[in-house]
Each structure stands twice: as structure tokens, then as C-alpha cells.
mmCIF file of N, CA and C in Angstrom:
data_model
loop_
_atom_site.group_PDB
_atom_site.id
_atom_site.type_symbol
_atom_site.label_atom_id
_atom_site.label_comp_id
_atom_site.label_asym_id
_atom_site.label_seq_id
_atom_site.Cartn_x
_atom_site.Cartn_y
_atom_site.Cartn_z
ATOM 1 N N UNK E 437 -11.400 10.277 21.530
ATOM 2 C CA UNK E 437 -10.501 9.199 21.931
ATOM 3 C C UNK E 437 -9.334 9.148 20.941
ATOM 4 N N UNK E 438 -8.093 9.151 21.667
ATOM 5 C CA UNK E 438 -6.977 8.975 20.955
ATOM 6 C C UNK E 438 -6.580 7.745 19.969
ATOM 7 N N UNK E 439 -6.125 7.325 19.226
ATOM 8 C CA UNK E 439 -5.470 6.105 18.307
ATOM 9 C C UNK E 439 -4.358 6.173 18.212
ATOM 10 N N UNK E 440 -3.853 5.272 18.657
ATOM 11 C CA UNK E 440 -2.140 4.546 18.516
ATOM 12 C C UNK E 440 -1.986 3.550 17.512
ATOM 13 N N UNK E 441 -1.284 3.535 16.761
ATOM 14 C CA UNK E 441 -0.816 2.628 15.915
ATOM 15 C C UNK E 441 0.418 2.066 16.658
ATOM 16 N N UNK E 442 0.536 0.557 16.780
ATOM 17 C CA UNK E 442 1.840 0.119 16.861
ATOM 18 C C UNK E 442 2.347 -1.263 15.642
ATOM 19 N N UNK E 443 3.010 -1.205 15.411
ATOM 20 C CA UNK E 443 3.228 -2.087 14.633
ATOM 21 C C UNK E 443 4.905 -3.009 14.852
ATOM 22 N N UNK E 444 4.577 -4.310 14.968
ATOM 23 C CA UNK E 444 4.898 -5.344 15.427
ATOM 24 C C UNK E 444 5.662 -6.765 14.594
ATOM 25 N N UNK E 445 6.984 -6.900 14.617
ATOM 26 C CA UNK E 445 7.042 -8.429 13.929
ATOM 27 C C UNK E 445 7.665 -9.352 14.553
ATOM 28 N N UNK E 446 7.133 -10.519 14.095
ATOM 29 C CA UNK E 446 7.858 -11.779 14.285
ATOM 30 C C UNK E 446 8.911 -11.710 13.529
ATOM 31 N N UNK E 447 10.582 -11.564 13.574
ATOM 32 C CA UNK E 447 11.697 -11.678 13.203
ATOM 33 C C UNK E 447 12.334 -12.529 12.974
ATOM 34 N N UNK E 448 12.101 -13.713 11.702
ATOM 35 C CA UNK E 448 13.060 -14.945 11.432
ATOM 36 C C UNK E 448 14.868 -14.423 10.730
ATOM 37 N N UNK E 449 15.236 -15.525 11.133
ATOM 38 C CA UNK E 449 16.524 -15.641 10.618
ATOM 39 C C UNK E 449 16.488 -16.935 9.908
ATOM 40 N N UNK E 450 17.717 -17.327 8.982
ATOM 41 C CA UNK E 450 17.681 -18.404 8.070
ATOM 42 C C UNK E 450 17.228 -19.319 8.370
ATOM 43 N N UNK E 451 17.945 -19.760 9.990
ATOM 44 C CA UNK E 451 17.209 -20.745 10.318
ATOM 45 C C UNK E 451 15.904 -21.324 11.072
ATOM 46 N N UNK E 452 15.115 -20.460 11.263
ATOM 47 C CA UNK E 452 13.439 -20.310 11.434
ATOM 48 C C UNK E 452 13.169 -20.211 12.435
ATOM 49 N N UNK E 453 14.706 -19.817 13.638
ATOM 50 C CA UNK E 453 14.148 -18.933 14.540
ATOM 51 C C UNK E 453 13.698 -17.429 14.601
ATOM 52 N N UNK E 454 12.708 -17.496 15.621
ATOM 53 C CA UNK E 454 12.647 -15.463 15.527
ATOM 54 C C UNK E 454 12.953 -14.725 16.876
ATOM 55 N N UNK E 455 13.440 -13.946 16.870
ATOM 56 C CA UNK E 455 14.067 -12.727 17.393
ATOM 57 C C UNK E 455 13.221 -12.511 18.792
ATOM 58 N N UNK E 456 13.053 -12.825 20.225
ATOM 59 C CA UNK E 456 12.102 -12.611 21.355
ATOM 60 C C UNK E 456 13.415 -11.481 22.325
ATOM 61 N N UNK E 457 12.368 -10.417 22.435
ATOM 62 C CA UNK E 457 12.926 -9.265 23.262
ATOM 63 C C UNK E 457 12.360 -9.935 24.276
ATOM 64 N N UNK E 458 13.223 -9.419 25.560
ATOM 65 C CA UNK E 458 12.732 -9.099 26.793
ATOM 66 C C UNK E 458 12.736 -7.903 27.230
ATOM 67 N N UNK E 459 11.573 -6.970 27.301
ATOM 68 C CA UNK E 459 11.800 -5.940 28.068
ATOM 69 C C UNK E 459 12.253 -5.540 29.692
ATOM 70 N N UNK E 460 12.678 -4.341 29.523
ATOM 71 C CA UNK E 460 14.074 -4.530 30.409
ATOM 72 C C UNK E 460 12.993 -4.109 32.290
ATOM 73 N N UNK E 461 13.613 -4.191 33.053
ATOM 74 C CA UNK E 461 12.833 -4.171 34.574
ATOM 75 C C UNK E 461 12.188 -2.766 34.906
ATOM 76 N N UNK E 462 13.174 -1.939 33.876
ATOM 77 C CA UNK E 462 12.564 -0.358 34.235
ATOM 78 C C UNK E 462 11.301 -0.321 33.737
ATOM 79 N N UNK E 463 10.864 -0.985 33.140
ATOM 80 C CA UNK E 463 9.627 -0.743 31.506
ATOM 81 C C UNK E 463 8.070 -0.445 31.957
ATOM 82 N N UNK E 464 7.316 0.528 31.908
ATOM 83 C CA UNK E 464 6.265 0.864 32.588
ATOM 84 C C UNK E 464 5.108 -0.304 32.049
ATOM 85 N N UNK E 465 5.193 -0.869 30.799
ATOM 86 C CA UNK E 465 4.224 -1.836 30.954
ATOM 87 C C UNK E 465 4.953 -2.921 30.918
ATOM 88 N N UNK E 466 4.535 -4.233 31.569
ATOM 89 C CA UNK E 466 5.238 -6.055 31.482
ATOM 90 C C UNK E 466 6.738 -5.853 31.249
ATOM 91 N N UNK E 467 7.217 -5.449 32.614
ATOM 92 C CA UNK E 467 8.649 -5.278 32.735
ATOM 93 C C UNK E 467 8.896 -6.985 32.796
ATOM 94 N N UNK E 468 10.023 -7.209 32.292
ATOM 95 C CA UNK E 468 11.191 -8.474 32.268
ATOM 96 C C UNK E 468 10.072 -9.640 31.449
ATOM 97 N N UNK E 469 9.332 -9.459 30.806
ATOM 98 C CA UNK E 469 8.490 -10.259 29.421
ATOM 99 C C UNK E 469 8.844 -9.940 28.058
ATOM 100 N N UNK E 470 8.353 -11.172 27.497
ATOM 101 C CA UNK E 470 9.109 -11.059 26.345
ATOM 102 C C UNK E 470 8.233 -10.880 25.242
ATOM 103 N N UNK E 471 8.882 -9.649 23.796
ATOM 104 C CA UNK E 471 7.635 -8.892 23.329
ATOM 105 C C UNK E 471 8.942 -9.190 22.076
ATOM 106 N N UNK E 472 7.585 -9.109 20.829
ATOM 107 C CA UNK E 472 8.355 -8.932 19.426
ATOM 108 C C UNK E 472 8.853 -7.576 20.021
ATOM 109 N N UNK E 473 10.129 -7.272 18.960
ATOM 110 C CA UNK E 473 10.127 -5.944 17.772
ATOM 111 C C UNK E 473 9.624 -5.124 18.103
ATOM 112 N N UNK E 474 9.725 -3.366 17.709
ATOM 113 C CA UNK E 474 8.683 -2.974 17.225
ATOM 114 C C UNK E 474 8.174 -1.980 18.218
ATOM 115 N N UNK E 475 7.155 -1.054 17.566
ATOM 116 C CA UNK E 475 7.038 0.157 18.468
ATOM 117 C C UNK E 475 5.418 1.268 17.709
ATOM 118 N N UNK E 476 5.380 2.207 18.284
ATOM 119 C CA UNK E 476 4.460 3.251 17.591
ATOM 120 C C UNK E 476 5.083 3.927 16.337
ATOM 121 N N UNK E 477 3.826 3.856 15.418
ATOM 122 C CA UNK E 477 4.056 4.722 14.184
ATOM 123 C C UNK E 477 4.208 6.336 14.545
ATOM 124 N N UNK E 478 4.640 6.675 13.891
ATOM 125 C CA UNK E 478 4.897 8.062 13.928
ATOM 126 C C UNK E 478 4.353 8.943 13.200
ATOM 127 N N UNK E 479 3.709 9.815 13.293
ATOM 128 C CA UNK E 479 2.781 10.967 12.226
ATOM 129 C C UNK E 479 4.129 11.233 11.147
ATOM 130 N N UNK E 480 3.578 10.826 9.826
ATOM 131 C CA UNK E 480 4.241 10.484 7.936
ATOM 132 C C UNK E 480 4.792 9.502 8.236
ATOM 133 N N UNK E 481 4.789 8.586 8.810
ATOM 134 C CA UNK E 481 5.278 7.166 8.777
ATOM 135 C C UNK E 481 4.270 6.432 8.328
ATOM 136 N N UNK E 482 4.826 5.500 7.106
ATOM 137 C CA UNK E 482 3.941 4.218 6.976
ATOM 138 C C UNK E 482 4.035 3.060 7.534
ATOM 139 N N UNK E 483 3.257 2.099 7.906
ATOM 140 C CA UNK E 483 3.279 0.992 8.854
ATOM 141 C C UNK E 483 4.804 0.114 8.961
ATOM 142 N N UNK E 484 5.195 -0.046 7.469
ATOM 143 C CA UNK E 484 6.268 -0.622 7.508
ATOM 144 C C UNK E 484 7.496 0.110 7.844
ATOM 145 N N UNK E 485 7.460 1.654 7.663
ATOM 146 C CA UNK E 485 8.371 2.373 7.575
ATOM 147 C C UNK E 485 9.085 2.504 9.439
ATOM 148 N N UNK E 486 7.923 2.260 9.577
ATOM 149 C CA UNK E 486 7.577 2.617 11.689
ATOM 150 C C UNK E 486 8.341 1.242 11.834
ATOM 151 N N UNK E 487 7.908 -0.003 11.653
ATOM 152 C CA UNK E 487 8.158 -0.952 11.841
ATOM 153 C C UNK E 487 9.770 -1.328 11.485
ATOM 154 N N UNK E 488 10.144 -0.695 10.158
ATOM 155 C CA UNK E 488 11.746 -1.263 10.110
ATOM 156 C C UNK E 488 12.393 -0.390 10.820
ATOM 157 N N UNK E 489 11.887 1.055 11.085
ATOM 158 C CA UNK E 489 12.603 2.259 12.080
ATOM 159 C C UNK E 489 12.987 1.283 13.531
ATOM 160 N N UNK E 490 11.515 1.029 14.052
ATOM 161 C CA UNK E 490 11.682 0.104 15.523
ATOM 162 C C UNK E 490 12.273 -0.869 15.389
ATOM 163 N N UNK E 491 12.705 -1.620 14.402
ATOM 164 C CA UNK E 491 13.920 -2.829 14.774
ATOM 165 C C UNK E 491 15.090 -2.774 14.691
ATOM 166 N N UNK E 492 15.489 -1.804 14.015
ATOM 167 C CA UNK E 492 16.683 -0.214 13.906
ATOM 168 C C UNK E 492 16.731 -0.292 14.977
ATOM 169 N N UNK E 493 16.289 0.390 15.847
ATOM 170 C CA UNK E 493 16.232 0.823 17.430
ATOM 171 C C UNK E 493 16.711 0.045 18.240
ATOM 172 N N UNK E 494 15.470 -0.814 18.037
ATOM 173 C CA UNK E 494 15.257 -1.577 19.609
ATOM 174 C C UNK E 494 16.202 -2.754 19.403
ATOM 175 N N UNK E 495 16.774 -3.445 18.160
ATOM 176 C CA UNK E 495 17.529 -4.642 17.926
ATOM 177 C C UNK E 495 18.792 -4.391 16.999
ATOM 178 N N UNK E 496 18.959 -3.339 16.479
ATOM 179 C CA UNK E 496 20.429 -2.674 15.281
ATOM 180 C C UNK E 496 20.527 -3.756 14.131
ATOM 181 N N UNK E 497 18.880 -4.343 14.157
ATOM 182 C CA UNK E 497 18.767 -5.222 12.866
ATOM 183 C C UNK E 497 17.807 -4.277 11.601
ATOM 184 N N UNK E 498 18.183 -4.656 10.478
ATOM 185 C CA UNK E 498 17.977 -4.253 9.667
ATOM 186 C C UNK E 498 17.050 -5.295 8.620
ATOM 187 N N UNK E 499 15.994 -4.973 8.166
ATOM 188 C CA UNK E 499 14.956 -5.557 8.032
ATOM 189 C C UNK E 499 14.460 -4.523 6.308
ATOM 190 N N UNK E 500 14.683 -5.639 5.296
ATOM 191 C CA UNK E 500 14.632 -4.986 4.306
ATOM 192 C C UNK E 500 12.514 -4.489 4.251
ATOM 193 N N UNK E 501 12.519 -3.469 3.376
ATOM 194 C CA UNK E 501 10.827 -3.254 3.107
ATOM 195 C C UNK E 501 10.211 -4.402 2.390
ATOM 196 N N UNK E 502 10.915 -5.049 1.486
ATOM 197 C CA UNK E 502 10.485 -6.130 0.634
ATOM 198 C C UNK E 502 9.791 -7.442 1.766
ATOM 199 N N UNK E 503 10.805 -7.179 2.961
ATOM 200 C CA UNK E 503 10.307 -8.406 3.728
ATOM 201 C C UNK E 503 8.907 -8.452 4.705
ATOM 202 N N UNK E 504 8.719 -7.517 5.034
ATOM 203 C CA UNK E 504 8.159 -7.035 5.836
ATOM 204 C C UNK E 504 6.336 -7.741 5.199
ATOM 205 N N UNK E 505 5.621 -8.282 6.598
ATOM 206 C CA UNK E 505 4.167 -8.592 5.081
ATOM 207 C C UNK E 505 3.146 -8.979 6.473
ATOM 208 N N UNK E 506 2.204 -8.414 6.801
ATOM 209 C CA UNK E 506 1.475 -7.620 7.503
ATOM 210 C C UNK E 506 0.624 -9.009 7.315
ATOM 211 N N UNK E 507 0.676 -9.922 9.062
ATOM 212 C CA UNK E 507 -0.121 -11.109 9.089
ATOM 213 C C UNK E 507 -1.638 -10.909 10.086
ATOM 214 N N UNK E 508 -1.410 -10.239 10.694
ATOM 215 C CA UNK E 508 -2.739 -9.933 11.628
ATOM 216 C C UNK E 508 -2.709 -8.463 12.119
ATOM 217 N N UNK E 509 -3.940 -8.095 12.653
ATOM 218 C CA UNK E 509 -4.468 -7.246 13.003
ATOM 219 C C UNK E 509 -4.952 -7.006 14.511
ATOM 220 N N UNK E 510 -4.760 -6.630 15.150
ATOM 221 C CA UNK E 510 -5.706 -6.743 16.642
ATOM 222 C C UNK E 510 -6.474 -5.694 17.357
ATOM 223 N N UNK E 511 -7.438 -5.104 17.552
ATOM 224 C CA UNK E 511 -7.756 -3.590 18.148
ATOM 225 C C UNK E 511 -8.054 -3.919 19.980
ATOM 226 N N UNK E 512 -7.872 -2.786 20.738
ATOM 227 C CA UNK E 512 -8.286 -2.840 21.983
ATOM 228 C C UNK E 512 -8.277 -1.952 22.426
ATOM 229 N N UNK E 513 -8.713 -1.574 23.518
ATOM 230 C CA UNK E 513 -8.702 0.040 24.528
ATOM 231 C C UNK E 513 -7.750 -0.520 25.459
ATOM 232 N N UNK E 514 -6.790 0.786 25.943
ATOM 233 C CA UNK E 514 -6.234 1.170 26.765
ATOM 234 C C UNK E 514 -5.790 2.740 27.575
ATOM 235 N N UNK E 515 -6.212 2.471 28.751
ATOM 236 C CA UNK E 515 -6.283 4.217 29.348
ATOM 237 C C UNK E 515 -7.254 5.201 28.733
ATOM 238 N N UNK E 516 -8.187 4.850 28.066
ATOM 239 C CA UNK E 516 -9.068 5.983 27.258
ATOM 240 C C UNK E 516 -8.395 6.066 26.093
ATOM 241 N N UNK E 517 -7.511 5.082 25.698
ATOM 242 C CA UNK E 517 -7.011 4.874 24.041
ATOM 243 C C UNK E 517 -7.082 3.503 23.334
ATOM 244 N N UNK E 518 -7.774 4.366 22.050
ATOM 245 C CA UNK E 518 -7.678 2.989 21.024
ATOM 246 C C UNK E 518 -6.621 2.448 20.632
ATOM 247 N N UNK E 519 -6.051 1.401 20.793
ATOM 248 C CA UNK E 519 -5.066 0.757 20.168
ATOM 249 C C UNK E 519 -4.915 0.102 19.330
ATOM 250 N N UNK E 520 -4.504 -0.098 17.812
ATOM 251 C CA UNK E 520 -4.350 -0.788 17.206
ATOM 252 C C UNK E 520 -2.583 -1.699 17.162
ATOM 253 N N UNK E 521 -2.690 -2.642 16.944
ATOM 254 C CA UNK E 521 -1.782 -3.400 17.010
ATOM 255 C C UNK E 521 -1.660 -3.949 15.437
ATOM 256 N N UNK E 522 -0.800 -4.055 14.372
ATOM 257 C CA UNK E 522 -0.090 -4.418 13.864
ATOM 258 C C UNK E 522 0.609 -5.270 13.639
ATOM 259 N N UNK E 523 0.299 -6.933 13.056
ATOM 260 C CA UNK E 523 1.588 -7.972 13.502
ATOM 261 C C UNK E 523 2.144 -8.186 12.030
ATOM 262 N N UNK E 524 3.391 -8.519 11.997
ATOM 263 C CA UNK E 524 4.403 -8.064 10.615
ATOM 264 C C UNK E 524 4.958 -9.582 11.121
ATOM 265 N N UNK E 525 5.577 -10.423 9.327
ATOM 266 C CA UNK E 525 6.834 -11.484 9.834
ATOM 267 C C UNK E 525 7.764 -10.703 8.876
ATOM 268 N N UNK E 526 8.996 -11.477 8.934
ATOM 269 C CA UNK E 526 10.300 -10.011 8.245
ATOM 270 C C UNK E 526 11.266 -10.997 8.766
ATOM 271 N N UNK E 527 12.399 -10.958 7.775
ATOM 272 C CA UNK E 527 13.338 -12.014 7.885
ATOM 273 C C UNK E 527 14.683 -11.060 7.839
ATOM 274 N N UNK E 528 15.873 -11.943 8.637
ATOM 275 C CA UNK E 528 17.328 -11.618 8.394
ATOM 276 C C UNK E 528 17.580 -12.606 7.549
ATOM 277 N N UNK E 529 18.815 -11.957 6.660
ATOM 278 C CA UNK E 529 19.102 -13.044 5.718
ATOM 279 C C UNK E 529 20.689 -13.807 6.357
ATOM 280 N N UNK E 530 21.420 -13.042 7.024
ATOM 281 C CA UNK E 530 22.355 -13.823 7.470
ATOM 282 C C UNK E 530 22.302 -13.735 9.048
ATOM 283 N N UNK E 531 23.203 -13.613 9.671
ATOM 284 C CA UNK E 531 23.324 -14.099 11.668
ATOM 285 C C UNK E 531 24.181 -12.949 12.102
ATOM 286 N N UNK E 532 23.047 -11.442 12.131
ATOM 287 C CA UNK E 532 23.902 -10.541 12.316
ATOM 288 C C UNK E 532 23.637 -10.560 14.258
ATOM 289 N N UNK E 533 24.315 -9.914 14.305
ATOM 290 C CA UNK E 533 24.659 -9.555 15.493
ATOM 291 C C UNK E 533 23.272 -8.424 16.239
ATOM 292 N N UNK E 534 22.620 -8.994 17.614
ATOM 293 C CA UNK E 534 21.220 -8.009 17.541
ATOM 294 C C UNK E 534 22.324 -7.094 18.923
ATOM 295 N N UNK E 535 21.974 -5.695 18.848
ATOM 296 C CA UNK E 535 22.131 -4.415 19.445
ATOM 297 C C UNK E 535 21.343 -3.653 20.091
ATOM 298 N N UNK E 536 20.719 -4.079 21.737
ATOM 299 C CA UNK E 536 19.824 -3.907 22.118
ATOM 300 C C UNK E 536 19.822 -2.437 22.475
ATOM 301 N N UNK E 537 18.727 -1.970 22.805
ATOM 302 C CA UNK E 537 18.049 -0.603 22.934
ATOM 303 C C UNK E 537 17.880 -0.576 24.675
ATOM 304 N N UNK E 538 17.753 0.515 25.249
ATOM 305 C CA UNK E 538 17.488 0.695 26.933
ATOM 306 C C UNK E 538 16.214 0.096 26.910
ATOM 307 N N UNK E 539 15.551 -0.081 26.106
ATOM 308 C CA UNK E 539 13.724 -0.747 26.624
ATOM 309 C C UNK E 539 14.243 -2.298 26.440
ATOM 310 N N UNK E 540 15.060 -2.716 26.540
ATOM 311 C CA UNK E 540 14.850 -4.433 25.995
ATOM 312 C C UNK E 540 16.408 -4.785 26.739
ATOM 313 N N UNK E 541 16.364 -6.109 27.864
ATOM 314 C CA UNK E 541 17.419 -6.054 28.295
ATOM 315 C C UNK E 541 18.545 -7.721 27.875
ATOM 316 N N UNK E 542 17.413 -8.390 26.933
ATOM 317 C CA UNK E 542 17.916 -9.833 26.987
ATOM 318 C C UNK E 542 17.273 -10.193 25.295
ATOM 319 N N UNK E 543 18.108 -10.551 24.584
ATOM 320 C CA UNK E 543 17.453 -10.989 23.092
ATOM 321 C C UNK E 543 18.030 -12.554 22.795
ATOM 322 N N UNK E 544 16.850 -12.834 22.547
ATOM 323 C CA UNK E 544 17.138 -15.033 22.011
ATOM 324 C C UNK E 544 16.595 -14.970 20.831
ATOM 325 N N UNK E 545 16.891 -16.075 20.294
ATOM 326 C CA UNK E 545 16.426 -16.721 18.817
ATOM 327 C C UNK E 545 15.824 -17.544 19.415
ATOM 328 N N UNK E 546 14.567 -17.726 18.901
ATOM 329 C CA UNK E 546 13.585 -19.071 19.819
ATOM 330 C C UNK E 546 13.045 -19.287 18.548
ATOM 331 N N UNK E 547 12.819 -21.043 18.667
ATOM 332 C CA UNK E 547 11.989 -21.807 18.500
ATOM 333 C C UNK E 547 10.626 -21.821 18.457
ATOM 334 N N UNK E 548 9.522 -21.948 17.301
ATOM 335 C CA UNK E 548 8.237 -20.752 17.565
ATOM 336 C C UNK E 548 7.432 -21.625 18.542
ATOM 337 N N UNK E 549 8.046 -23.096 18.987
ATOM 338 C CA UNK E 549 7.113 -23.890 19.834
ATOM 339 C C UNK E 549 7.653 -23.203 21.476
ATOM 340 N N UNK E 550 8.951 -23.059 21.147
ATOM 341 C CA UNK E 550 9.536 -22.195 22.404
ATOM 342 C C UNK E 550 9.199 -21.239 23.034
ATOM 343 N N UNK E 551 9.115 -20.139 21.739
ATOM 344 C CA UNK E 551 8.378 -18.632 21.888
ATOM 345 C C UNK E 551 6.574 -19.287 22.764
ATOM 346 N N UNK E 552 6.161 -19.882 22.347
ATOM 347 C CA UNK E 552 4.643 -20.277 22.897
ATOM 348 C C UNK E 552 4.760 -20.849 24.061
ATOM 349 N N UNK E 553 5.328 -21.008 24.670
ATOM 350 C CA UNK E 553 5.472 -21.743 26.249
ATOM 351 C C UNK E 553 6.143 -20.255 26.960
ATOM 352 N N UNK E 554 7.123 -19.509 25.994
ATOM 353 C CA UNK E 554 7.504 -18.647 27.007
ATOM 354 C C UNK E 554 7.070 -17.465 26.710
ATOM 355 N N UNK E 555 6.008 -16.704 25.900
ATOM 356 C CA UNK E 555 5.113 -15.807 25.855
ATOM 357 C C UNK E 555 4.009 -15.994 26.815
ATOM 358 N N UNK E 556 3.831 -14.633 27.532
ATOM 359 C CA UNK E 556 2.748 -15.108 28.143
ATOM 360 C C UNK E 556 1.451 -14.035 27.986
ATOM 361 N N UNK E 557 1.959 -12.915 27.407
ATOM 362 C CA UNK E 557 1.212 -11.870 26.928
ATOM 363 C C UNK E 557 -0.191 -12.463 25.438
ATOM 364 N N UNK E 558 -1.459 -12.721 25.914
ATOM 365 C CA UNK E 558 -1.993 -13.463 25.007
ATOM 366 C C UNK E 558 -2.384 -13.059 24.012
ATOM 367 N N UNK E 559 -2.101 -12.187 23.327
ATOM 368 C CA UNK E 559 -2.370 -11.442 21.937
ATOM 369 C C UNK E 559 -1.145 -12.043 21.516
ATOM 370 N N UNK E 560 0.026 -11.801 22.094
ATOM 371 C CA UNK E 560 1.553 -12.687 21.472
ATOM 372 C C UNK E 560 1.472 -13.926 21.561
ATOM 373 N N UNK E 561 0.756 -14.467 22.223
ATOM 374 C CA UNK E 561 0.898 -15.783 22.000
ATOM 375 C C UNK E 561 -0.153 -16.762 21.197
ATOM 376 N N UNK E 562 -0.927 -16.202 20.970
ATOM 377 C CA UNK E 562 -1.729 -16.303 19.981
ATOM 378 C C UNK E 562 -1.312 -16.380 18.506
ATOM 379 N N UNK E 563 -0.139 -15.097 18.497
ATOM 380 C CA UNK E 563 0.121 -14.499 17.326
ATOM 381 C C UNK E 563 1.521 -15.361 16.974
ATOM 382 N N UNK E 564 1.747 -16.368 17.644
ATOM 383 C CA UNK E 564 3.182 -17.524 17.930
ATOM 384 C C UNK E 564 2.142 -18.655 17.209
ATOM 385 N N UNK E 565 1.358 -18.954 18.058
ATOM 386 C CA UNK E 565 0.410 -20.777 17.288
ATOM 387 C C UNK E 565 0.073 -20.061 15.905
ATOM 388 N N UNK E 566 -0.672 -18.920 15.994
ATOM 389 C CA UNK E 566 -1.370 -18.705 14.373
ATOM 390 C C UNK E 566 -0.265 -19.079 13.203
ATOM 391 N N UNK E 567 1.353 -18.083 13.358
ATOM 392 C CA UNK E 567 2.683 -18.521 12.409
ATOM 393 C C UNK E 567 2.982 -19.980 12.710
ATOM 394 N N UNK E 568 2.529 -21.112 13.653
ATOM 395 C CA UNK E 568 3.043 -22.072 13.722
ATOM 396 C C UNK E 568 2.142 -22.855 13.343
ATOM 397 N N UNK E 569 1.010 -22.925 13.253
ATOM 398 C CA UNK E 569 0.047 -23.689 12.796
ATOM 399 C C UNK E 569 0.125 -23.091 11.233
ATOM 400 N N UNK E 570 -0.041 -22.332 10.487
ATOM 401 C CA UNK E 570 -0.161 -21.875 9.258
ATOM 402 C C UNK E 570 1.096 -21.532 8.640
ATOM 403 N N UNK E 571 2.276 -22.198 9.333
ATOM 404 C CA UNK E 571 3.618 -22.196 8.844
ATOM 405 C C UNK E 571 3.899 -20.468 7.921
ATOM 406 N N UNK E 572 3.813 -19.370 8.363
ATOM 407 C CA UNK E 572 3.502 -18.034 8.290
ATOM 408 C C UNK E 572 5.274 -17.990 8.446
ATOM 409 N N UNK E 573 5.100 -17.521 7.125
ATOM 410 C CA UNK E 573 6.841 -16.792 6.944
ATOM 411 C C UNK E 573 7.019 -16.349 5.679
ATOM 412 N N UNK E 574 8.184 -14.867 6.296
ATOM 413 C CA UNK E 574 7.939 -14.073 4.998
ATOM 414 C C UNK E 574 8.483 -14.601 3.331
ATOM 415 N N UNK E 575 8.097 -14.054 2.220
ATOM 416 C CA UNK E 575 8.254 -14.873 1.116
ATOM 417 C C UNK E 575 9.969 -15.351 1.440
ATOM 418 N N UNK E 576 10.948 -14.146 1.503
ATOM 419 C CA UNK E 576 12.440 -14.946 1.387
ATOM 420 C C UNK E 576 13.074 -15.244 2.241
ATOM 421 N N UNK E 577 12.276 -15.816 3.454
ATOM 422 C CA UNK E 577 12.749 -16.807 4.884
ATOM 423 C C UNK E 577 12.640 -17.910 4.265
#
């Protein structure tokens, strides 16, 4: 059985919103839902390294290594593959401008009580109350 690593963050900005993609209608899994960040590690990639690569990508935000700080964990099968999931928080320090990628067709700053009414994927939304109940943010957010 195969293993995927993906690794995943909640994206604050100064002011304690975070970063909610919508993936775009073409998208083979939960087309037009809204997903952190974030993507598969890559063979010599380290978790964080994968992780600031995919917000590069998918958002043309830039996400220092210092910020980056690894809050949960999740495993599951899919298709005859193990999946591990990865959840990261990681901060912008000023109000840059996000630069979406062909997988993601709509990007908001939400509210993390916001993000939880409009996540509906329940590993993400789970992973919304856990940072909102345990006030979960990276050291220089």
C-alpha cells in the first residue's frame, strides 16, 4: 500500500483572519469547496519545505519556515492509499496580495467562526473549532 503525505495550513494574517481556498469546478476531488493551502510532499522534501512550496503555488504567498508549527495529525485510506494529512498554522506578516493557482478559483480571509459554518469537509472543520477553541496561532501572528 502506497503513502501520501500531504501537508496542510491554516494561513493567518495580522489580523486573525486565515486564508480559505476554494477549489476550482474542474477539481477531481470536492470541486467548488473550500480547502486550506497546501498539497503533497515530494520525495527530499521536508514537511515544511512541501508545505511553504504549496502556498508558493497555490496562493503566491510566502510563508516564512520559522512560522510554520505542525498542530495536528490525521491518517485515513483512500483508493488503496494511506493518507496522511498534515495540519500546519503559518502567518503573513503584512496584506499581500494572494495569486491563485488553476486548482483554486476564489480566495477569502475568513473569520475562524466563519471558516466553521462554511467548511464542510469534516477533518477541516474540525481542524477550524480545535484553532478556535485552543486559540492555536503561530508564535509571530
Amino acid at each position: 500500500m502506497n503513502t501520501k503525505v500531504i501537508a496542510k495550513a491554516i494561513v493567518f494574517r495580522a489580523d486573525g483572519k486565515f486564508l480559505a481556498l476554494r477549489r476550482s469546478k474542474t477539481d477531481i476531488r470536492r470541486p467548488l469547496k473550500w480547502d486550506f493551502p497546501g498539497g503533497m510532499v515530494d520525495p527530499g522534501e521536508t514537511f515544511v519545505e512541501a508545505l511553504i512550496r504549496e502556498i508558493k503555488e497555490e496562493a503566491g504567498l510566502d510563508v516564512l519556515k520559522s512560522d510554520a508549527q505542525i498542530i495536528s495529525a490525521k491518517q485515513g485510506l483512500r483508493n488503496d492509499e494511506n493518507i496522511v494529512w498534515l495540519f500546519f498554522v503559518a502567518s503573513i506578516k503584512n496584506r499581500p496580495e494572494v495569486t491563485l493557482s488553476h486548482e483554486h478559483d476564489k480566495a477569502e480571509w475568513m473569520e475562524l467562526t466563519e471558516g466553521i459554518k462554511a467548511y464542510d469537509y469534516l477533518i477541516q472543520k474540525e481542524l477550524l473549532e480545535l484553532v478556535h477553541e485552543h486559540q492555536l496561532r503561530p508564535a509571530s501572528a
